[in-house]
PDB file of C-alpha atoms in Angstrom:
ATOM      1  CA  MET F   1       0.000   0.000   0.000  1.00 75.00           C
ATOM      2  CA  THR F   2       1.271   3.461  -0.881  1.00 92.00           C
ATOM      3  CA  ARG F   3       1.843   5.614   2.176  1.00 97.00           C
ATOM      4  CA  ILE F   4       0.624   9.209   2.253  1.00 98.00           C
ATOM      5  CA  ALA F   5       2.372  12.134   3.980  1.00 98.00           C
ATOM      6  CA  TYR F   6       1.250  15.671   4.696  1.00 98.00           C
ATOM      7  CA  VAL F   7       3.875  18.240   3.719  1.00 98.00           C
ATOM      8  CA  ASN F   8       3.199  21.979   3.914  1.00 98.00           C
ATOM      9  CA  GLY F   9      -0.426  21.955   2.813  1.00 97.00           C
ATOM     10  CA  ALA F  10      -0.454  18.910   0.520  1.00 98.00           C
ATOM     11  CA  TYR F  11      -1.139  15.191   0.930  1.00 98.00           C
ATOM     12  CA  LEU F  12       1.462  13.352  -1.143  1.00 98.00           C
ATOM     13  CA  ARG F  13       2.758   9.858  -1.734  1.00 98.00           C
ATOM     14  CA  THR F  14       5.802   9.466   0.473  1.00 96.00           C
ATOM     15  CA  GLY F  15       7.970   8.666  -2.553  1.00 94.00           C
ATOM     16  CA  GLU F  16       7.020  12.009  -4.070  1.00 95.00           C
ATOM     17  CA  ALA F  17       7.082  14.113  -0.882  1.00 97.00           C
ATOM     18  CA  GLY F  18       9.997  16.356  -0.027  1.00 97.00           C
ATOM     19  CA  VAL F  19      11.185  19.598   1.519  1.00 97.00           C
ATOM     20  CA  SER F  20      13.688  22.224   0.405  1.00 98.00           C
ATOM     21  CA  ILE F  21      17.396  21.460   0.604  1.00 98.00           C
ATOM     22  CA  GLU F  22      17.622  24.743   2.532  1.00 98.00           C
ATOM     23  CA  ASP F  23      15.102  23.654   5.141  1.00 98.00           C
ATOM     24  CA  ARG F  24      16.550  24.505   8.540  1.00 98.00           C
ATOM     25  CA  GLY F  25      15.609  21.115   9.921  1.00 98.00           C
ATOM     26  CA  PHE F  26      17.928  19.564   7.336  1.00 97.00           C
ATOM     27  CA  GLN F  27      20.658  22.208   7.643  1.00 98.00           C
ATOM     28  CA  PHE F  28      20.701  22.840  11.420  1.00 98.00           C
ATOM     29  CA  ALA F  29      18.315  20.345  13.102  1.00 98.00           C
ATOM     30  CA  ASP F  30      16.333  23.526  13.811  1.00 98.00           C
ATOM     31  CA  GLY F  31      13.038  21.877  14.578  1.00 98.00           C
ATOM     32  CA  VAL F  32      11.034  19.703  16.954  1.00 98.00           C
ATOM     33  CA  TYR F  33       8.888  16.610  16.636  1.00 98.00           C
ATOM     34  CA  GLU F  34       6.378  14.304  18.296  1.00 98.00           C
ATOM     35  CA  VAL F  35       5.569  10.602  17.984  1.00 98.00           C
ATOM     36  CA  CYS F  36       2.188   9.344  19.159  1.00 98.00           C
ATOM     37  CA  GLU F  37       0.740   5.836  19.407  1.00 98.00           C
ATOM     38  CA  ILE F  38      -2.389   4.741  17.547  1.00 98.00           C
ATOM     39  CA  ARG F  39      -4.164   1.788  19.129  1.00 97.00           C
ATOM     40  CA  HIS F  40      -7.451   0.117  18.178  1.00 96.00           C
ATOM     41  CA  GLY F  41      -8.409   3.142  16.091  1.00 97.00           C
ATOM     42  CA  TYR F  42      -7.665   5.706  18.792  1.00 98.00           C
ATOM     43  CA  ILE F  43      -4.846   8.230  19.155  1.00 98.00           C
ATOM     44  CA  VAL F  44      -3.304   7.727  22.591  1.00 98.00           C
ATOM     45  CA  ASP F  45      -2.634  10.746  24.834  1.00 98.00           C
ATOM     46  CA  LEU F  46      -2.992  13.247  21.991  1.00 98.00           C
ATOM     47  CA  THR F  47      -3.566  16.260  24.260  1.00 98.00           C
ATOM     48  CA  ARG F  48      -0.386  15.667  26.231  1.00 98.00           C
ATOM     49  CA  HIS F  49       1.635  15.174  23.039  1.00 98.00           C
ATOM     50  CA  LEU F  50       0.328  18.426  21.563  1.00 98.00           C
ATOM     51  CA  ASP F  51       0.962  20.240  24.849  1.00 98.00           C
ATOM     52  CA  ARG F  52       4.572  19.032  24.747  1.00 98.00           C
ATOM     53  CA  LEU F  53       4.864  20.076  21.105  1.00 98.00           C
ATOM     54  CA  ASP F  54       3.731  23.582  22.089  1.00 98.00           C
ATOM     55  CA  ARG F  55       6.319  23.629  24.878  1.00 98.00           C
ATOM     56  CA  SER F  56       9.115  22.488  22.560  1.00 98.00           C
ATOM     57  CA  LEU F  57       8.158  25.139  19.995  1.00 98.00           C
ATOM     58  CA  SER F  58       8.117  27.795  22.703  1.00 98.00           C
ATOM     59  CA  GLU F  59      11.546  26.754  23.974  1.00 98.00           C
ATOM     60  CA  ILE F  60      13.090  27.186  20.517  1.00 98.00           C
ATOM     61  CA  ARG F  61      11.112  30.413  19.939  1.00 98.00           C
ATOM     62  CA  LEU F  62       9.034  29.121  17.044  1.00 98.00           C
ATOM     63  CA  ALA F  63       5.309  29.838  16.699  1.00 97.00           C
ATOM     64  CA  PRO F  64       2.936  26.904  16.070  1.00 98.00           C
ATOM     65  CA  PRO F  65       2.389  26.371  12.328  1.00 97.00           C
ATOM     66  CA  MET F  66      -1.402  26.528  12.712  1.00 98.00           C
ATOM     67  CA  SER F  67      -4.198  26.231  15.257  1.00 98.00           C
ATOM     68  CA  ARG F  68      -4.448  23.039  17.296  1.00 98.00           C
ATOM     69  CA  LYS F  69      -7.845  22.261  15.756  1.00 98.00           C
ATOM     70  CA  ALA F  70      -6.392  22.457  12.246  1.00 98.00           C
ATOM     71  CA  LEU F  71      -3.392  20.331  13.228  1.00 98.00           C
ATOM     72  CA  VAL F  72      -5.608  17.636  14.718  1.00 98.00           C
ATOM     73  CA  GLY F  73      -7.623  17.597  11.507  1.00 98.00           C
ATOM     74  CA  ILE F  74      -4.454  16.977   9.475  1.00 98.00           C
ATOM     75  CA  ILE F  75      -3.287  14.247  11.857  1.00 98.00           C
ATOM     76  CA  ARG F  76      -6.620  12.462  11.517  1.00 98.00           C
ATOM     77  CA  GLN F  77      -6.517  12.751   7.726  1.00 98.00           C
ATOM     78  CA  VAL F  78      -3.003  11.291   7.519  1.00 98.00           C
ATOM     79  CA  ILE F  79      -3.941   8.367   9.762  1.00 98.00           C
ATOM     80  CA  ARG F  80      -7.112   7.661   7.793  1.00 98.00           C
ATOM     81  CA  ARG F  81      -5.408   7.933   4.402  1.00 98.00           C
ATOM     82  CA  ASN F  82      -2.817   5.403   5.562  1.00 98.00           C
ATOM     83  CA  HIS F  83      -5.480   3.079   7.046  1.00 98.00           C
ATOM     84  CA  VAL F  84      -3.626   2.814  10.354  1.00 98.00           C
ATOM     85  CA  ARG F  85      -5.535   1.397  13.314  1.00 97.00           C
ATOM     86  CA  ASN F  86      -2.499   0.205  15.266  1.00 97.00           C
ATOM     87  CA  GLY F  87       0.739   2.062  14.796  1.00 97.00           C
ATOM     88  CA  LEU F  88       2.036   5.584  15.220  1.00 98.00           C
ATOM     89  CA  PHE F  89       2.051   9.006  13.666  1.00 98.00           C
ATOM     90  CA  TYR F  90       5.057  11.292  13.440  1.00 98.00           C
ATOM     91  CA  MET F  91       4.970  15.070  13.067  1.00 98.00           C
ATOM     92  CA  GLN F  92       7.862  17.473  12.654  1.00 98.00           C
ATOM     93  CA  VAL F  93       7.934  21.264  12.659  1.00 98.00           C
ATOM     94  CA  THR F  94      11.015  23.180  11.532  1.00 98.00           C
ATOM     95  CA  ARG F  95      11.821  26.869  11.185  1.00 98.00           C
ATOM     96  CA  GLY F  96      11.310  26.558   7.446  1.00 98.00           C
ATOM     97  CA  ALA F  97      13.434  27.061   4.345  1.00 98.00           C
ATOM     98  CA  ALA F  98      15.738  30.070   4.013  1.00 98.00           C
ATOM     99  CA  ARG F  99      19.210  30.957   2.780  1.00 97.00           C
ATOM    100  CA  ARG F 100      21.708  29.267   5.076  1.00 97.00           C
ATOM    101  CA  ASP F 101      22.568  31.474   8.051  1.00 98.00           C
ATOM    102  CA  HIS F 102      22.813  30.512  11.711  1.00 98.00           C
ATOM    103  CA  VAL F 103      20.546  33.332  12.916  1.00 98.00           C
ATOM    104  CA  PHE F 104      16.783  33.032  12.580  1.00 98.00           C
ATOM    105  CA  PRO F 105      15.442  33.738   9.082  1.00 98.00           C
ATOM    106  CA  ALA F 106      13.133  36.636   8.291  1.00 97.00           C
ATOM    107  CA  ALA F 107       9.931  36.750  10.325  1.00 95.00           C
ATOM    108  CA  HIS F 108       7.769  36.004   7.268  1.00 96.00           C
ATOM    109  CA  THR F 109       9.489  32.621   6.705  1.00 98.00           C
ATOM    110  CA  LEU F 110       6.877  29.879   6.899  1.00 98.00           C
ATOM    111  CA  PRO F 111       7.574  26.874   9.127  1.00 98.00           C
ATOM    112  CA  THR F 112       7.739  23.402   7.600  1.00 98.00           C
ATOM    113  CA  LEU F 113       5.188  20.866   8.836  1.00 98.00           C
ATOM    114  CA  VAL F 114       5.408  17.164   8.006  1.00 98.00           C
ATOM    115  CA  VAL F 115       3.015  14.482   9.307  1.00 98.00           C
ATOM    116  CA  THR F 116       3.320  10.764   8.532  1.00 98.00           C
ATOM    117  CA  ALA F 117       1.727   7.586   9.883  1.00 98.00           C
ATOM    118  CA  LYS F 118       2.616   3.913   9.761  1.00 97.00           C
ATOM    119  CA  ARG F 119       1.629   0.569  11.183  1.00 97.00           C
ATOM    120  CA  THR F 120       3.749  -1.131  13.821  1.00 95.00           C
ATOM    121  CA  ASP F 121       4.647  -4.820  14.092  1.00 93.00           C
ATOM    122  CA  ALA F 122       2.306  -6.175  16.778  1.00 91.00           C
ATOM    123  CA  ALA F 123       4.065  -9.552  16.812  1.00 92.00           C
ATOM    124  CA  LEU F 124       7.447  -7.926  17.447  1.00 92.00           C
ATOM    125  CA  ILE F 125       6.049  -5.808  20.288  1.00 93.00           C
ATOM    126  CA  ALA F 126       4.419  -8.869  21.864  1.00 93.00           C
ATOM    127  CA  ARG F 127       7.688 -10.816  21.602  1.00 94.00           C
ATOM    128  CA  LYS F 128       9.636  -8.041  23.326  1.00 94.00           C
ATOM    129  CA  ASN F 129       7.080  -7.972  26.138  1.00 94.00           C
ATOM    130  CA  THR F 130       7.251 -11.746  26.530  1.00 95.00           C
ATOM    131  CA  ASP F 131      11.004 -12.237  26.188  1.00 96.00           C
ATOM    132  CA  GLY F 132      12.345  -8.863  27.322  1.00 97.00           C
ATOM    133  CA  ILE F 133      15.079  -6.845  25.678  1.00 98.00           C
ATOM    134  CA  ARG F 134      18.765  -6.227  26.297  1.00 98.00           C
ATOM    135  CA  ALA F 135      20.433  -2.867  26.853  1.00 98.00           C
ATOM    136  CA  ILE F 136      23.888  -1.371  27.111  1.00 98.00           C
ATOM    137  CA  THR F 137      25.071   1.719  28.968  1.00 98.00           C
ATOM    138  CA  VAL F 138      26.775   4.648  27.240  1.00 98.00           C
ATOM    139  CA  PRO F 139      28.254   7.901  28.596  1.00 98.00           C
ATOM    140  CA  GLU F 140      25.885  10.883  28.601  1.00 98.00           C
ATOM    141  CA  ASN F 141      27.222  13.150  25.855  1.00 97.00           C
ATOM    142  CA  ARG F 142      24.158  15.095  24.699  1.00 97.00           C
ATOM    143  CA  TRP F 143      23.473  18.814  24.991  1.00 95.00           C
ATOM    144  CA  ASP F 144      21.936  20.068  28.216  1.00 93.00           C
ATOM    145  CA  ARG F 145      18.426  20.695  26.842  1.00 95.00           C
ATOM    146  CA  VAL F 146      17.253  17.156  26.140  1.00 96.00           C
ATOM    147  CA  ASP F 147      13.936  18.199  27.722  1.00 96.00           C
ATOM    148  CA  ILE F 148      13.160  19.797  24.335  1.00 97.00           C
ATOM    149  CA  LYS F 149      12.051  17.185  21.799  1.00 98.00           C
ATOM    150  CA  THR F 150      14.340  18.449  19.061  1.00 98.00           C
ATOM    151  CA  VAL F 151      15.203  16.645  15.826  1.00 98.00           C
ATOM    152  CA  GLY F 152      18.921  16.903  16.743  1.00 98.00           C
ATOM    153  CA  LEU F 153      19.362  13.193  17.559  1.00 98.00           C
ATOM    154  CA  LEU F 154      22.834  12.270  16.293  1.00 98.00           C
ATOM    155  CA  SER F 155      24.040  11.143  19.722  1.00 98.00           C
ATOM    156  CA  ASN F 156      20.941   8.959  20.083  1.00 98.00           C
ATOM    157  CA  VAL F 157      21.502   7.451  16.630  1.00 98.00           C
ATOM    158  CA  LEU F 158      25.093   6.527  17.472  1.00 98.00           C
ATOM    159  CA  ALA F 159      24.045   5.117  20.860  1.00 98.00           C
ATOM    160  CA  ARG F 160      21.343   2.937  19.275  1.00 98.00           C
ATOM    161  CA  GLN F 161      23.844   1.712  16.687  1.00 98.00           C
ATOM    162  CA  ASP F 162      26.273   0.787  19.483  1.00 98.00           C
ATOM    163  CA  ALA F 163      23.446  -1.154  21.116  1.00 98.00           C
ATOM    164  CA  LYS F 164      22.626  -2.981  17.891  1.00 98.00           C
ATOM    165  CA  GLU F 165      26.260  -3.939  17.350  1.00 98.00           C
ATOM    166  CA  ALA F 166      26.370  -5.281  20.920  1.00 98.00           C
ATOM    167  CA  GLY F 167      23.298  -7.442  20.330  1.00 98.00           C
ATOM    168  CA  ALA F 168      21.043  -5.145  22.379  1.00 98.00           C
ATOM    169  CA  GLN F 169      17.919  -3.110  21.594  1.00 98.00           C
ATOM    170  CA  GLU F 170      18.429   0.025  23.708  1.00 98.00           C
ATOM    171  CA  ALA F 171      21.285   2.212  24.951  1.00 98.00           C
ATOM    172  CA  ILE F 172      20.963   3.770  28.404  1.00 98.00           C
ATOM    173  CA  TYR F 173      22.765   7.043  29.086  1.00 98.00           C
ATOM    174  CA  VAL F 174      24.757   7.415  32.303  1.00 98.00           C
ATOM    175  CA  ASP F 175      25.924  10.806  33.611  1.00 97.00           C
ATOM    176  CA  THR F 176      29.320  11.666  35.069  1.00 96.00           C
ATOM    177  CA  ASP F 177      28.091  10.770  38.571  1.00 96.00           C
ATOM    178  CA  GLY F 178      27.288   7.249  37.465  1.00 97.00           C
ATOM    179  CA  LYS F 179      23.523   7.854  37.519  1.00 97.00           C
ATOM    180  CA  VAL F 180      21.125   6.750  34.823  1.00 98.00           C
ATOM    181  CA  THR F 181      19.497   9.550  32.824  1.00 97.00           C
ATOM    182  CA  GLU F 182      17.345   7.870  30.152  1.00 98.00           C
ATOM    183  CA  GLY F 183      17.449   5.610  27.130  1.00 98.00           C
ATOM    184  CA  ALA F 184      18.379   6.724  23.633  1.00 98.00           C
ATOM    185  CA  ALA F 185      14.654   6.805  22.801  1.00 97.00           C
ATOM    186  CA  THR F 186      12.991   5.895  26.100  1.00 98.00           C
ATOM    187  CA  ASN F 187      12.601   6.693  29.786  1.00 98.00           C
ATOM    188  CA  VAL F 188      14.071   4.138  32.205  1.00 98.00           C
ATOM    189  CA  TRP F 189      12.400   2.677  35.309  1.00 98.00           C
ATOM    190  CA  ILE F 190      13.451   0.231  37.992  1.00 98.00           C
ATOM    191  CA  VAL F 191      11.766  -1.672  40.750  1.00 97.00           C
ATOM    192  CA  ASP F 192      14.574  -1.475  43.291  1.00 95.00           C
ATOM    193  CA  ARG F 193      15.657  -4.192  45.738  1.00 93.00           C
ATOM    194  CA  HIS F 194      13.193  -2.810  48.304  1.00 92.00           C
ATOM    195  CA  GLY F 195      10.267  -3.004  45.865  1.00 93.00           C
ATOM    196  CA  ALA F 196      10.030   0.742  45.141  1.00 93.00           C
ATOM    197  CA  LEU F 197       9.185   1.861  41.579  1.00 96.00           C
ATOM    198  CA  ARG F 198      11.714   4.540  40.662  1.00 97.00           C
ATOM    199  CA  THR F 199      12.512   6.850  37.756  1.00 96.00           C
ATOM    200  CA  ARG F 200      14.723   9.891  37.408  1.00 96.00           C
ATOM    201  CA  PRO F 201      13.062  13.289  38.045  1.00 95.00           C
ATOM    202  CA  ALA F 202      12.046  15.001  34.798  1.00 91.00           C
ATOM    203  CA  ASP F 203      14.503  17.888  34.927  1.00 81.00           C
ATOM    204  CA  HIS F 204      16.603  19.195  32.045  1.00 77.00           C
ATOM    205  CA  GLY F 205      18.560  15.911  32.136  1.00 86.00           C
ATOM    206  CA  ILE F 206      15.763  13.873  30.527  1.00 95.00           C
ATOM    207  CA  LEU F 207      12.754  14.260  28.272  1.00 95.00           C
ATOM    208  CA  ARG F 208       9.449  14.352  30.133  1.00 94.00           C
ATOM    209  CA  GLY F 209       7.982  11.357  28.334  1.00 97.00           C
ATOM    210  CA  ILE F 210       4.248  11.363  27.723  1.00 97.00           C
ATOM    211  CA  THR F 211       4.054   7.635  28.400  1.00 97.00           C
ATOM    212  CA  ARG F 212       6.100   8.305  31.524  1.00 97.00           C
ATOM    213  CA  THR F 213       3.521  10.868  32.663  1.00 97.00           C
ATOM    214  CA  THR F 214       0.517   8.650  31.941  1.00 97.00           C
ATOM    215  CA  LEU F 215       2.257   5.747  33.660  1.00 96.00           C
ATOM    216  CA  GLN F 216       2.134   7.795  36.852  1.00 95.00           C
ATOM    217  CA  ASP F 217      -1.659   7.932  36.476  1.00 96.00           C
ATOM    218  CA  VAL F 218      -1.692   4.178  35.837  1.00 97.00           C
ATOM    219  CA  ALA F 219       0.402   3.528  38.942  1.00 95.00           C
ATOM    220  CA  THR F 220      -2.037   5.508  41.066  1.00 93.00           C
ATOM    221  CA  LYS F 221      -4.962   3.487  39.703  1.00 95.00           C
ATOM    222  CA  ILE F 222      -3.377   0.111  40.402  1.00 95.00           C
ATOM    223  CA  GLY F 223      -1.932   1.103  43.764  1.00 94.00           C
ATOM    224  CA  LEU F 224       1.760   1.553  42.958  1.00 93.00           C
ATOM    225  CA  GLU F 225       3.830   4.341  44.469  1.00 89.00           C
ATOM    226  CA  ILE F 226       6.459   6.039  42.324  1.00 94.00           C
ATOM    227  CA  GLU F 227       9.659   7.629  43.591  1.00 95.00           C
ATOM    228  CA  GLU F 228      11.104  10.271  41.286  1.00 96.00           C
ATOM    229  CA  ARG F 229      14.643   9.698  42.486  1.00 95.00           C
ATOM    230  CA  ALA F 230      17.831   9.163  40.526  1.00 96.00           C
ATOM    231  CA  PHE F 231      19.506   5.763  40.604  1.00 97.00           C
ATOM    232  CA  THR F 232      22.942   4.484  39.692  1.00 98.00           C
ATOM    233  CA  VAL F 233      24.009   1.769  37.307  1.00 98.00           C
ATOM    234  CA  GLU F 234      24.677  -0.402  40.364  1.00 98.00           C
ATOM    235  CA  ASP F 235      21.101   0.187  41.560  1.00 98.00           C
ATOM    236  CA  MET F 236      19.838  -0.817  38.137  1.00 98.00           C
ATOM    237  CA  LEU F 237      21.876  -4.015  37.986  1.00 98.00           C
ATOM    238  CA  ALA F 238      20.643  -4.994  41.464  1.00 98.00           C
ATOM    239  CA  ALA F 239      16.992  -4.158  40.730  1.00 98.00           C
ATOM    240  CA  ARG F 240      14.076  -6.572  40.820  1.00 98.00           C
ATOM    241  CA  GLU F 241      12.918  -5.185  37.479  1.00 98.00           C
ATOM    242  CA  VAL F 242      14.124  -2.759  34.828  1.00 98.00           C
ATOM    243  CA  PHE F 243      11.829  -1.534  32.071  1.00 98.00           C
ATOM    244  CA  ILE F 244      11.618   1.280  29.541  1.00 98.00           C
ATOM    245  CA  THR F 245       8.758   3.431  28.274  1.00 97.00           C
ATOM    246  CA  ALA F 246       8.027   5.402  25.116  1.00 96.00           C
ATOM    247  CA  ALA F 247       5.030   6.005  22.847  1.00 94.00           C
ATOM    248  CA  THR F 248       5.173   2.482  21.411  1.00 86.00           C
ATOM    249  CA  SER F 249       7.259   0.877  24.178  1.00 91.00           C
ATOM    250  CA  ILE F 250       4.923   0.694  27.147  1.00 94.00           C
ATOM    251  CA  GLY F 251       6.824  -1.135  29.834  1.00 94.00           C
ATOM    252  CA  PHE F 252       9.270  -3.121  27.682  1.00 96.00           C
ATOM    253  CA  PRO F 253      11.099  -5.294  30.242  1.00 98.00           C
ATOM    254  CA  VAL F 254      14.897  -5.144  30.211  1.00 98.00           C
ATOM    255  CA  VAL F 255      16.322  -8.540  31.175  1.00 98.00           C
ATOM    256  CA  ALA F 256      20.043  -7.749  30.811  1.00 98.00           C
ATOM    257  CA  VAL F 257      22.237  -4.626  30.898  1.00 98.00           C
ATOM    258  CA  ASP F 258      25.848  -4.726  29.667  1.00 98.00           C
ATOM    259  CA  GLY F 259      25.626  -8.502  29.722  1.00 98.00           C
ATOM    260  CA  HIS F 260      24.530  -8.606  33.390  1.00 98.00           C
ATOM    261  CA  THR F 261      21.256 -10.450  33.979  1.00 98.00           C
ATOM    262  CA  ILE F 262      18.551  -8.454  35.771  1.00 98.00           C
ATOM    263  CA  ALA F 263      16.967 -10.445  38.629  1.00 98.00           C
ATOM    264  CA  ASN F 264      16.080 -13.906  37.261  1.00 97.00           C
ATOM    265  CA  GLY F 265      16.447 -12.859  33.629  1.00 97.00           C
ATOM    266  CA  HIS F 266      12.711 -12.859  32.923  1.00 97.00           C
ATOM    267  CA  PRO F 267      10.197  -9.993  32.544  1.00 97.00           C
ATOM    268  CA  GLY F 268       8.721  -8.891  35.868  1.00 96.00           C
ATOM    269  CA  SER F 269       5.157  -8.519  37.076  1.00 96.00           C
ATOM    270  CA  THR F 270       5.172  -4.743  37.646  1.00 96.00           C
ATOM    271  CA  ALA F 271       5.786  -3.895  33.991  1.00 96.00           C
ATOM    272  CA  GLN F 272       3.105  -6.403  32.986  1.00 96.00           C
ATOM    273  CA  LYS F 273       0.515  -4.869  35.332  1.00 96.00           C
ATOM    274  CA  ILE F 274       1.285  -1.418  33.944  1.00 96.00           C
ATOM    275  CA  ARG F 275       0.934  -2.575  30.336  1.00 96.00           C
ATOM    276  CA  GLU F 276      -2.368  -4.263  31.064  1.00 95.00           C
ATOM    277  CA  ALA F 277      -3.863  -1.136  32.666  1.00 97.00           C
ATOM    278  CA  PHE F 278      -2.284   1.519  30.442  1.00 97.00           C
ATOM    279  CA  PHE F 279      -4.776   1.791  27.575  1.00 96.00           C
ATOM    280  CA  ASP F 280      -7.749   2.014  29.925  1.00 97.00           C
ATOM    281  CA  VAL F 281      -6.177   4.990  31.755  1.00 97.00           C
ATOM    282  CA  ALA F 282      -4.675   6.875  28.796  1.00 98.00           C
ATOM    283  CA  GLU F 283      -6.609   9.532  26.907  1.00 98.00           C
ATOM    284  CA  LYS F 284      -8.150   8.100  23.729  1.00 98.00           C
ATOM    285  CA  THR F 285      -9.055  10.301  20.758  1.00 98.00           C
ATOM    286  CA  LEU F 286     -11.074   8.666  17.986  1.00 97.00           C
ATOM    287  CA  ILE F 287      -9.449   8.843  14.577  1.00 96.00           C
TER     288      ILE F 287
END
């Protein structure tokens, strides 16, 4: 099936879609993005994703490309045109196309908006939940403002490639104090040796994940208490459970880190309980 993308006012076949070679997202990574899950014909946590998009745009001093109502209409159209009931949509906003110069372009420069959608592999997701995944640790080497969901992801790309070459599926950043920050594309959680569910506080050192935020609502519903408290690599290796969260990675269990087995080497019950309750708690917007 031919996929359809929205690019600056037009719905195009992805093979025919494109942006200017002078687009500032291409030249400078001068843009932000969002990824949102689609499940059973519903967009999951759309309001929170759009709120975070607005925050990211504000932090880089870029006005929204259009009203929220208009943007939601485009998102729905892209999902429908691609016949996606289970998958994700991706949207990216850049500062637009202009002659290459580090300073902002003229005020009349129009931003670039791209929206795409695709199906995800349900069997692969189920297998990861059943078998767990492996991770490696890498030194934290990103810029200080990872709380902004910017398209500048070269460090994350290299970290994920290191993980792949090591036979793992995620790379976990560790700061100079030996404390875990987050994954290359995920937030990281542990159930520590005392049974406490812990994750790093959402300061400028990590992205405030939308799934991470909704998981806190899920935990409240099912009676789990969360500690927003940093933990070390040693804490992680000694944990009862380690799992990661992202828009399409809701509680993926991590069964080994740097070759060290976590607990008994099998997915734990806490991540499973969270996955089972997540969709019922999350906001659901009909496509």
